XYZ file of C-alpha atoms in Angstrom:
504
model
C 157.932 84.681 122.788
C 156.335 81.239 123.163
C 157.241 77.888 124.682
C 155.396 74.650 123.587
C 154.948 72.367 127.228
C 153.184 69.786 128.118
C 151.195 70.474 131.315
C 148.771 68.028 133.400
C 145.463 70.512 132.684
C 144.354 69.885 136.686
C 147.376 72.176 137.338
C 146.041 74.947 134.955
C 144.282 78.046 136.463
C 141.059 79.386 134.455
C 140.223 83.098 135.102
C 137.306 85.092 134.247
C 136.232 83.438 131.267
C 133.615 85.699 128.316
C 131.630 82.349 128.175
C 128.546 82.414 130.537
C 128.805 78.252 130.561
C 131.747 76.205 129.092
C 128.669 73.945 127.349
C 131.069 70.673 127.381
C 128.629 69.081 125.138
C 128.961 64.711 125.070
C 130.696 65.048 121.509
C 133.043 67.483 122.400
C 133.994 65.263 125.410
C 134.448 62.623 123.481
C 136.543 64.084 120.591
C 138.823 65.182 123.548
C 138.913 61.455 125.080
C 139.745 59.891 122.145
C 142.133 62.496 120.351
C 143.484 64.432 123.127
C 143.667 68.160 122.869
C 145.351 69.004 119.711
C 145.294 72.591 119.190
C 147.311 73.557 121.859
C 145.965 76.083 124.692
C 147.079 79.179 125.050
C 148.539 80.344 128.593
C 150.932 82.331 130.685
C 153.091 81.838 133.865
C 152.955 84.889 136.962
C 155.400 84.915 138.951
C 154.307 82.362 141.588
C 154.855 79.857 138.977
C 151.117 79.235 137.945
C 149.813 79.225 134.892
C 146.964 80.870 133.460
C 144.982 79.996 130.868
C 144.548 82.650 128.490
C 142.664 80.605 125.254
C 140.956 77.208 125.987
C 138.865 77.061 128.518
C 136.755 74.435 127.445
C 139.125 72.036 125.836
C 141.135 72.655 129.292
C 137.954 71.611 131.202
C 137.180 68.851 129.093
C 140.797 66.974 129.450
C 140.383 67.448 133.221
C 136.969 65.945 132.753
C 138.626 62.780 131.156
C 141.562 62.924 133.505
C 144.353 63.512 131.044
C 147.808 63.854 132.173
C 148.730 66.389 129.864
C 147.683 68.377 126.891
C 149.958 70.292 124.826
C 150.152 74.835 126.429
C 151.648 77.410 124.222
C 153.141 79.557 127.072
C 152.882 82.989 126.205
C 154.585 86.228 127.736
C 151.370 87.599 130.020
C 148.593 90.130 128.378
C 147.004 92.818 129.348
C 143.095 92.264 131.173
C 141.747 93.712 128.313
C 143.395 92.432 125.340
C 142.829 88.846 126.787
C 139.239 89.251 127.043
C 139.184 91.196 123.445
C 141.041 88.462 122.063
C 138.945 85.996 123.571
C 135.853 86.830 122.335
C 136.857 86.909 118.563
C 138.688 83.774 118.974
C 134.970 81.955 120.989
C 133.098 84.050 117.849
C 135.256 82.239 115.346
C 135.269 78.678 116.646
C 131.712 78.650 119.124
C 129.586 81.729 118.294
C 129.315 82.942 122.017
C 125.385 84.006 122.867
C 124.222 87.555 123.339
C 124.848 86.958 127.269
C 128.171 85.943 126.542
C 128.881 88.733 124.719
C 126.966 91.246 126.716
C 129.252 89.959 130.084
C 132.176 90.257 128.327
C 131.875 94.165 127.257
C 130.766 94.439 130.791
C 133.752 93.263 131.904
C 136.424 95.008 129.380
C 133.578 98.388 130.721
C 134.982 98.134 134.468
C 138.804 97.934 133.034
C 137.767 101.461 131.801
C 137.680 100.460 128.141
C 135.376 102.819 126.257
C 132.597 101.588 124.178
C 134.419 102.511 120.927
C 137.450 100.875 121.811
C 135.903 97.744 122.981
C 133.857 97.975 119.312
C 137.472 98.693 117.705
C 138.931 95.600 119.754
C 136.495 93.180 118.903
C 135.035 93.507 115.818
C 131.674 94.141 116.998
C 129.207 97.182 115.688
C 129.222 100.221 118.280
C 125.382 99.953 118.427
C 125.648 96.687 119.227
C 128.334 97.244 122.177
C 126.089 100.330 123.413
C 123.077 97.723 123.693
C 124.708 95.366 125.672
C 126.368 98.044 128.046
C 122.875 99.317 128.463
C 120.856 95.882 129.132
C 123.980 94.954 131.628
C 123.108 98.628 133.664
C 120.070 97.170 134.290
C 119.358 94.337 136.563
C 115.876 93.572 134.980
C 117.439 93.338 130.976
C 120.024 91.443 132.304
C 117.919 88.660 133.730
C 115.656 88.578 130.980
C 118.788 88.101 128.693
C 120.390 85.487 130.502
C 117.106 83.342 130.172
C 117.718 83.274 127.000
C 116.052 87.140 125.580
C 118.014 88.686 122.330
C 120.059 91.039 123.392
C 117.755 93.776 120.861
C 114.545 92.505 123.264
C 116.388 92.960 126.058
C 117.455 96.500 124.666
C 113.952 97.006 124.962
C 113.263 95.888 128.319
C 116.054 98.545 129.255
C 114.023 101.320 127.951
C 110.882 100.699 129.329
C 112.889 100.384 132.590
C 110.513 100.587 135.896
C 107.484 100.421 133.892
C 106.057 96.793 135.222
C 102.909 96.432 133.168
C 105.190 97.351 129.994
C 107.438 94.995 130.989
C 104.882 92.206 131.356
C 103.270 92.837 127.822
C 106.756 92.961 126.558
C 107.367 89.673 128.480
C 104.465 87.880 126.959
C 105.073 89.077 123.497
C 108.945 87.605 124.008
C 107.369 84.154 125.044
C 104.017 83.560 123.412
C 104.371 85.486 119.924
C 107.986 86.841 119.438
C 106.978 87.722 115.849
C 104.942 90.558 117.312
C 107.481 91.587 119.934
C 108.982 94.881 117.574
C 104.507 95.413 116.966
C 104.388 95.374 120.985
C 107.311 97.895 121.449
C 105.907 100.431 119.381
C 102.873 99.927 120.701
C 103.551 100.839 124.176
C 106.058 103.794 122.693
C 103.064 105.107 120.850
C 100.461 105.045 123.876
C 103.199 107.016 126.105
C 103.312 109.656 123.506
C 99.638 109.920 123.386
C 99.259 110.038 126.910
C 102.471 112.638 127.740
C 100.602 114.819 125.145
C 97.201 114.466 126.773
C 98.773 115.111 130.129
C 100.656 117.938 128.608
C 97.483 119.601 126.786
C 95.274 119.111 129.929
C 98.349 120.630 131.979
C 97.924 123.660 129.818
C 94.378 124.309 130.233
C 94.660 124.355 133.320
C 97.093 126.779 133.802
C 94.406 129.046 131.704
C 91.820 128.821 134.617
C 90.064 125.965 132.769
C 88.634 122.677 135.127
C 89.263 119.181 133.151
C 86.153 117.511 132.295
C 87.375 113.876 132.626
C 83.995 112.014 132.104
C 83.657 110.227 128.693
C 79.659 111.299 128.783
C 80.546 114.716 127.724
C 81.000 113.017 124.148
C 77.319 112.247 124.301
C 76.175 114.964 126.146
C 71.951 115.676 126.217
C 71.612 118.627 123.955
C 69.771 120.411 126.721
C 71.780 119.052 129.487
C 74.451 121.506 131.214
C 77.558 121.213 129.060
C 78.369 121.919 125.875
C 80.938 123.312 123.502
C 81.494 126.548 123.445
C 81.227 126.134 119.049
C 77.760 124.562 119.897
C 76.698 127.843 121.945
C 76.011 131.646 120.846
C 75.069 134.789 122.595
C 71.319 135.527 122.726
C 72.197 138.537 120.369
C 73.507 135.450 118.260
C 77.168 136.292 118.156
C 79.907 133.117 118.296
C 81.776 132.574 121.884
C 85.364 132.714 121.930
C 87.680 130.744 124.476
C 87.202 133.199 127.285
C 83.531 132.388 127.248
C 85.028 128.962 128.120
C 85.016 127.839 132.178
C 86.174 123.797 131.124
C 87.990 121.977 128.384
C 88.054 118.731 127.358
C 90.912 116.726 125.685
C 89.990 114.021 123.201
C 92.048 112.258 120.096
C 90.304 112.925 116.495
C 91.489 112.046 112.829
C 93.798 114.796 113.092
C 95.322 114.175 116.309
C 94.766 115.260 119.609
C 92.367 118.468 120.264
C 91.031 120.468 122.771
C 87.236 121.241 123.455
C 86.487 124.416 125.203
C 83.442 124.292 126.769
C 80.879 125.761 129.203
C 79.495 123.401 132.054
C 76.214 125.207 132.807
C 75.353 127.449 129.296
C 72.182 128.065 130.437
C 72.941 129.661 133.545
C 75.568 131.795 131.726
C 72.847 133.087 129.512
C 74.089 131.389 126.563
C 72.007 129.797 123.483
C 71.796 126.837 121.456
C 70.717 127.451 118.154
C 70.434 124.129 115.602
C 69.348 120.267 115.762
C 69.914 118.830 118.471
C 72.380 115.635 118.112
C 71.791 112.580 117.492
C 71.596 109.821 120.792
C 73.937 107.641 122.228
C 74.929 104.927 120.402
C 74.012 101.049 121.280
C 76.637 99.031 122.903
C 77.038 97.343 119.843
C 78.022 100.656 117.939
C 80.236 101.405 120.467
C 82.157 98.201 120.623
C 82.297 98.453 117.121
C 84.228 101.741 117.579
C 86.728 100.368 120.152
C 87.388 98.286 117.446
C 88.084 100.665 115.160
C 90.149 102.927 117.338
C 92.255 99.495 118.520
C 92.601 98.951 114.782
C 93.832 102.665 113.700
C 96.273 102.671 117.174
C 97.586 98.976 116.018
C 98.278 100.407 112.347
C 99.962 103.467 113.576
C 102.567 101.099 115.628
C 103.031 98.624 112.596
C 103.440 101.473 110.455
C 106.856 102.583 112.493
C 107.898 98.748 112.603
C 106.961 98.506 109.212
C 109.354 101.154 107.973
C 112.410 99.948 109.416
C 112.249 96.853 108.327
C 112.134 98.122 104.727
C 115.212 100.623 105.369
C 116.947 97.530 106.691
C 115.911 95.161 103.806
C 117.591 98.007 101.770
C 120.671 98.218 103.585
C 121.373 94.618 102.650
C 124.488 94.362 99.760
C 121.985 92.597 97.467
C 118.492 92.749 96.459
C 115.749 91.068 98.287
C 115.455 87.463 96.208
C 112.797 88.231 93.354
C 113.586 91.661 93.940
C 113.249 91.846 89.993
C 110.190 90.381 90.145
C 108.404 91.849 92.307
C 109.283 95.237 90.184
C 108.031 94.260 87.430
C 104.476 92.759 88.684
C 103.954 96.124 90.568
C 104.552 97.905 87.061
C 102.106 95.340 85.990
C 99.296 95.174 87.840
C 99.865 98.402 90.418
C 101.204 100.936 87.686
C 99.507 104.198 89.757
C 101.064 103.305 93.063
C 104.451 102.606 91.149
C 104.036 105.954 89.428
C 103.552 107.308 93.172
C 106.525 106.350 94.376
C 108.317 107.697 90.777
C 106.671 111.046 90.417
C 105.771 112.183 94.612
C 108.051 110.484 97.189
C 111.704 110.807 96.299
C 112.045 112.170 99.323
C 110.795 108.817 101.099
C 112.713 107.145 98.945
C 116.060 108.574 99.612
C 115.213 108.181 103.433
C 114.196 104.227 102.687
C 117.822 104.066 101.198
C 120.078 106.254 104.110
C 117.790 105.733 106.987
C 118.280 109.851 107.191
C 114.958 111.990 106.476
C 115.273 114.250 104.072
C 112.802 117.324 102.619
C 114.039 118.740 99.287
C 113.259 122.407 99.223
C 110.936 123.979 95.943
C 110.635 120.462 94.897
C 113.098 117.721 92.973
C 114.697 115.121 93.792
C 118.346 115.719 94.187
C 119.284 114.001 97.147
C 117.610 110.647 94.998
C 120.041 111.672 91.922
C 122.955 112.273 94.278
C 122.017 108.254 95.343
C 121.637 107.045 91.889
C 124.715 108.603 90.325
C 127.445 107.497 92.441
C 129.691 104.900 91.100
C 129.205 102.237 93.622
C 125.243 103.085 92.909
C 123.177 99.516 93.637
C 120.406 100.116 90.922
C 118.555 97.382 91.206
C 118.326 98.462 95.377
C 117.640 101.807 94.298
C 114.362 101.030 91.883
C 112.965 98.976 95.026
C 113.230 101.593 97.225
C 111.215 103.980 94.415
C 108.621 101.766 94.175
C 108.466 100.360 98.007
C 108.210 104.351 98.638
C 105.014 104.185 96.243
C 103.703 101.056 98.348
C 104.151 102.677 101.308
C 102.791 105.737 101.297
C 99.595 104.374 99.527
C 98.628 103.177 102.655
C 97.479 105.316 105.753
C 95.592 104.961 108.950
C 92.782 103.165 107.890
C 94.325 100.649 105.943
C 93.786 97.568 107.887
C 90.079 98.286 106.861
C 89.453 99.241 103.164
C 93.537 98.760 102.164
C 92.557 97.058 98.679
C 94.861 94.786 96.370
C 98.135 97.200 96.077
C 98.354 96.744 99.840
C 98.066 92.979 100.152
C 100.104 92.658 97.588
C 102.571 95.318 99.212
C 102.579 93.337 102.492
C 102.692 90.040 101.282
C 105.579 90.654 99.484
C 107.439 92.170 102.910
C 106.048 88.838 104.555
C 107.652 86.912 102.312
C 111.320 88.648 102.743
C 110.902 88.274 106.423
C 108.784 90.924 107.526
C 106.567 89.607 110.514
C 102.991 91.014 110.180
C 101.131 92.172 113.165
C 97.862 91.295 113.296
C 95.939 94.188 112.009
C 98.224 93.911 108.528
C 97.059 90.328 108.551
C 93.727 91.754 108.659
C 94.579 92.778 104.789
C 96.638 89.624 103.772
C 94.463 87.338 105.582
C 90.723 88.568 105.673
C 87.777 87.150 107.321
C 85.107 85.469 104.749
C 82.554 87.367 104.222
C 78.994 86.103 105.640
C 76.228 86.551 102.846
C 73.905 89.183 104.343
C 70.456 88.318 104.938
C 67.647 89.387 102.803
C 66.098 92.981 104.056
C 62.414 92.946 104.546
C 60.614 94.921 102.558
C 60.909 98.514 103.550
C 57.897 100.108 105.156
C 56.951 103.714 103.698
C 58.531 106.715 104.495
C 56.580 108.519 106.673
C 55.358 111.711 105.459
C 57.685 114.765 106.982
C 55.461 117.671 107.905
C 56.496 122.029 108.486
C 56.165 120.646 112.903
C 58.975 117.813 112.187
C 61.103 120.098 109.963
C 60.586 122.796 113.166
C 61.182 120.374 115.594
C 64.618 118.735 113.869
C 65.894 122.223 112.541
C 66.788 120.781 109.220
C 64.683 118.802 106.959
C 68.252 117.086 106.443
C 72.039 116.570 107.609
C 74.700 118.273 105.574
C 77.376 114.942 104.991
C 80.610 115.131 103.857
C 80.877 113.470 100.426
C 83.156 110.556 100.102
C 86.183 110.136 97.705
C 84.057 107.559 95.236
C 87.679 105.768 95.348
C 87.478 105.000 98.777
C 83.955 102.719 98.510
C 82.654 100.349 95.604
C 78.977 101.976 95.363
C 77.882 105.007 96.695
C 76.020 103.220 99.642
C 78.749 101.701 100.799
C 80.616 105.473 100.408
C 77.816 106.524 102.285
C 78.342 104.396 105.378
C 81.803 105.239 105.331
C 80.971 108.444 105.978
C 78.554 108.102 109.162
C 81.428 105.419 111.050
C 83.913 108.813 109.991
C 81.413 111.078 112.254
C 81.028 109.305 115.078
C 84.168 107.931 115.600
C 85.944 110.978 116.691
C 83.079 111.049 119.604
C 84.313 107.064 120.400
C 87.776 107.990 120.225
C 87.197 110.829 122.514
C 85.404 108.603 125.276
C 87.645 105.924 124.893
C 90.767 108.057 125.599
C 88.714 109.833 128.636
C 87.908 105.769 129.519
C 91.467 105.441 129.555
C 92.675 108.501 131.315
């Protein structure tokens, strides 16, 4: 039951209100001084005769602001704590959108009445992954301040998570301020290089549990071949057998193309009686070379994070209840002009395809696609949703680690299109859709004569030659350029290696 009264709004009582700050902005004061309030506010009357108010904060405040001697107060029989604030919150949501602090406060508050997450979801509306969020930045005091300055309550999700970790937190901080495009690219980032390092603390953890001492200095990577250590598949018996991991007094852990990997190695082969048959290796590269490698390995680390970011973006752009705008479009030009990596996506990657579409990973057993069919026969089906996800599938896994340097046109044209529905590139995919101009090389002199190779070089080297791997003549215009592929390929796993132990 309700009673319509008119009440001078300096008598009203305001409790705990969901709203951070009423924001009594100069036009909404000003509506009120010359109209009066006229929705009426909702309140209720305790039993020492005062009455609360239980919808209308701010067009209570604002009448007392231009003293008003009344306003017009449905008075309501009183509510429970929780539906009030429930209530409240759709009603600010409908009228005001409340901010993420707002909200976050308020399913704090319904929290401490003992209100479970999924009721308080149930109650107002909101998504249970979004109440979970905001129950998690509000445990910690850190999230919370960053989202009362103004963070989304997602980037201050992610504050949460990295909880106690100050230099993520700072690089997270910046990202949020200077380039909040890159903030998700940052994230992953610092997710990935905790991974890498838990394994290499994990891997070193187990060699030494075998007996093994760490070698932690990077100069292993470019060891002299006749200095002390080596690795143990460098070294053979003098009756010119192979050495096995018991042979082994040291390891050394170190990231390569395949991930990371564990050198066993002896620290003083020559007092163990061991050999080293074979050329010796090359030397250490200028400082040049190797800043050219951190590059590289900055690069292939960035593309690895955007990759993840990258991803979810797409499964979200999917999720949407209509196509992308020039969804259409975009199909057919990728037919057009990137028919292989379409027929990818068609003929090798329903699998990724179905997991673009339910966000669940799936592996279809002896081949097929049925999970795919299952998708595309259902009677609420989205077709044209379900083509873009076939051929985004294609897109996507045409690219790989080393994109960001030899990606070619199906990738720009890939990540130009996610660019344009929103996507925010990090800046080794811009590295692709925005590249550098290339500086004309200067002209070579004119090459000098090979010098003649003689039976004491050939001796002296081992080999009149190096065996190279051959390159995928897809991957490189000419063979030349194939060719130096190849040689930043072998001596990148020795960068990667020091710059990890540089790290450690």
């Amino acid at each position: 039951m309700s009673v319509l009264e008119q009440i001078n709004p300096a008598t009203l009582t305001i409790d705990v209100n969901v709203r951070a700050e009423a924001n009594l902005d100069k036009a909404f004061l000003s509506s009120i001084k010359e109209h009066g309030v006229i929705q009426p506010v909702v309140a209720h009357r305790i039993e020492d005769g005062t009455v609360h108010v239980l919808y209308g904060q701010r067009r209570t405040l604002a009448a007392v602001e231009n003293n008003l001697d009344t306003i017009p107060v449905y008075v309501v029989d009183s509510l429970t704590e929780a539906e009030r604030l429930a209530k409240q919150i759709v009603e600010n949501d409908q009228r005001r959108e409340l901010t993420d602090n707002d909200r976050a406060e308020a399913f704090h508050q319904l929290s401490l009445l003992g209100v479970s997450a999924t009721q308080i979801a149930r109650k107002t509306g909101a998504r249970k992954a979004t109440v979970d969020a905001a129950l998690k930045v509000r445990s910690d005091d850190t999230a919370t301040a960053f989202l009362a300055a103004g963070m989304t309550l997602d980037m201050a999700a992610v504050i949460e998570e990295f909880a106690g970790d100050t230099d993520a937190i700072e690089k997270l901080e910046a990202a949020a301020k200077q380039a909040p495009q890159s903030f998700d690219h940052t994230a992953q980032r610092i997710r990935d290089d905790r991974k890498r390092e838990a394994a290499g603390a994990a891997a070193k953890a187990e060699a030494e549990a075998a007996g093994l001492a760490i070698i932690e200095d990077s100069a292993f990577t470019h060891y002299d071949y006749k200095g002390p250590i080596a690795d143990i598949t460098d070294l053979r018996t003098k009756t010119g057998e192979r050495l096995t991991v018991e042979d082994a007094n040291a390891a050394y852990v170190r990231w390569t193309y395949s991930g990371l990997a564990t050198a066993y190695v002896n620290t003083d082969w020559k007092a163990a009686g061991f050999v080293k048959p074979g050329a010796p290796r090359a030397g250490k590269m200028t400082e040049e070379e190797k800043a050219e490698r951190r590059t590289v390995i900055e690069n292939n680390k960035a593309w690895d994070a955007a990759e993840v970011v990258r991803i979810e973006f797409v499964k979200g752009l999917l999720k949407g209840k209509t196509p992308p705008k020039n969804a259409l479009r975009f199909i057919a030009q990728a037919m057009a002009s990137h028919s292989n990596t379409v027929a990818k996506g068609l003929n090798d990657e329903s699998d990724f395809s179905a997991e673009l579409l339910t966000g669940k990973t799936t592996e279809t057993r002896f081949g097929g696609n049925r999970e795919l069919v299952k998708i595309a026969s259902r009677p609420t089906a989205r077709h044209e949703t379900n083509v873009l996800a076939m051929v985004l599938a294609g897109f996507e896994k045409g690219t790989y680690r080393q994109s960001w340097r030899d990606g070619g046109a199906s990738t720009k044209f890939y990540l130009t299109q996610l660019a344009t529905w929103g996507y925010n590139l990090s800046d080794v995919e811009r590295l692709i859709t925005h590249p550098a101009p290339k500086v004309a090389p200067e002209a070579a002199p004119e090459e000098a004569p090979a010098p003649e190779v003689t039976p004491e070089d050939v001796a002296e080297d081992g080999a009149s030659g190096a065996d190279t791997e051959q390159a995928d003549p897809e991957d490189a215009d000419t063979a030349d350029e194939a060719e130096a592929f190849e040689e930043i390929r072998t001596t990148e796993e020795e960068m990667i290696a020091e710059e990890f132990a540089t790290a450690e």
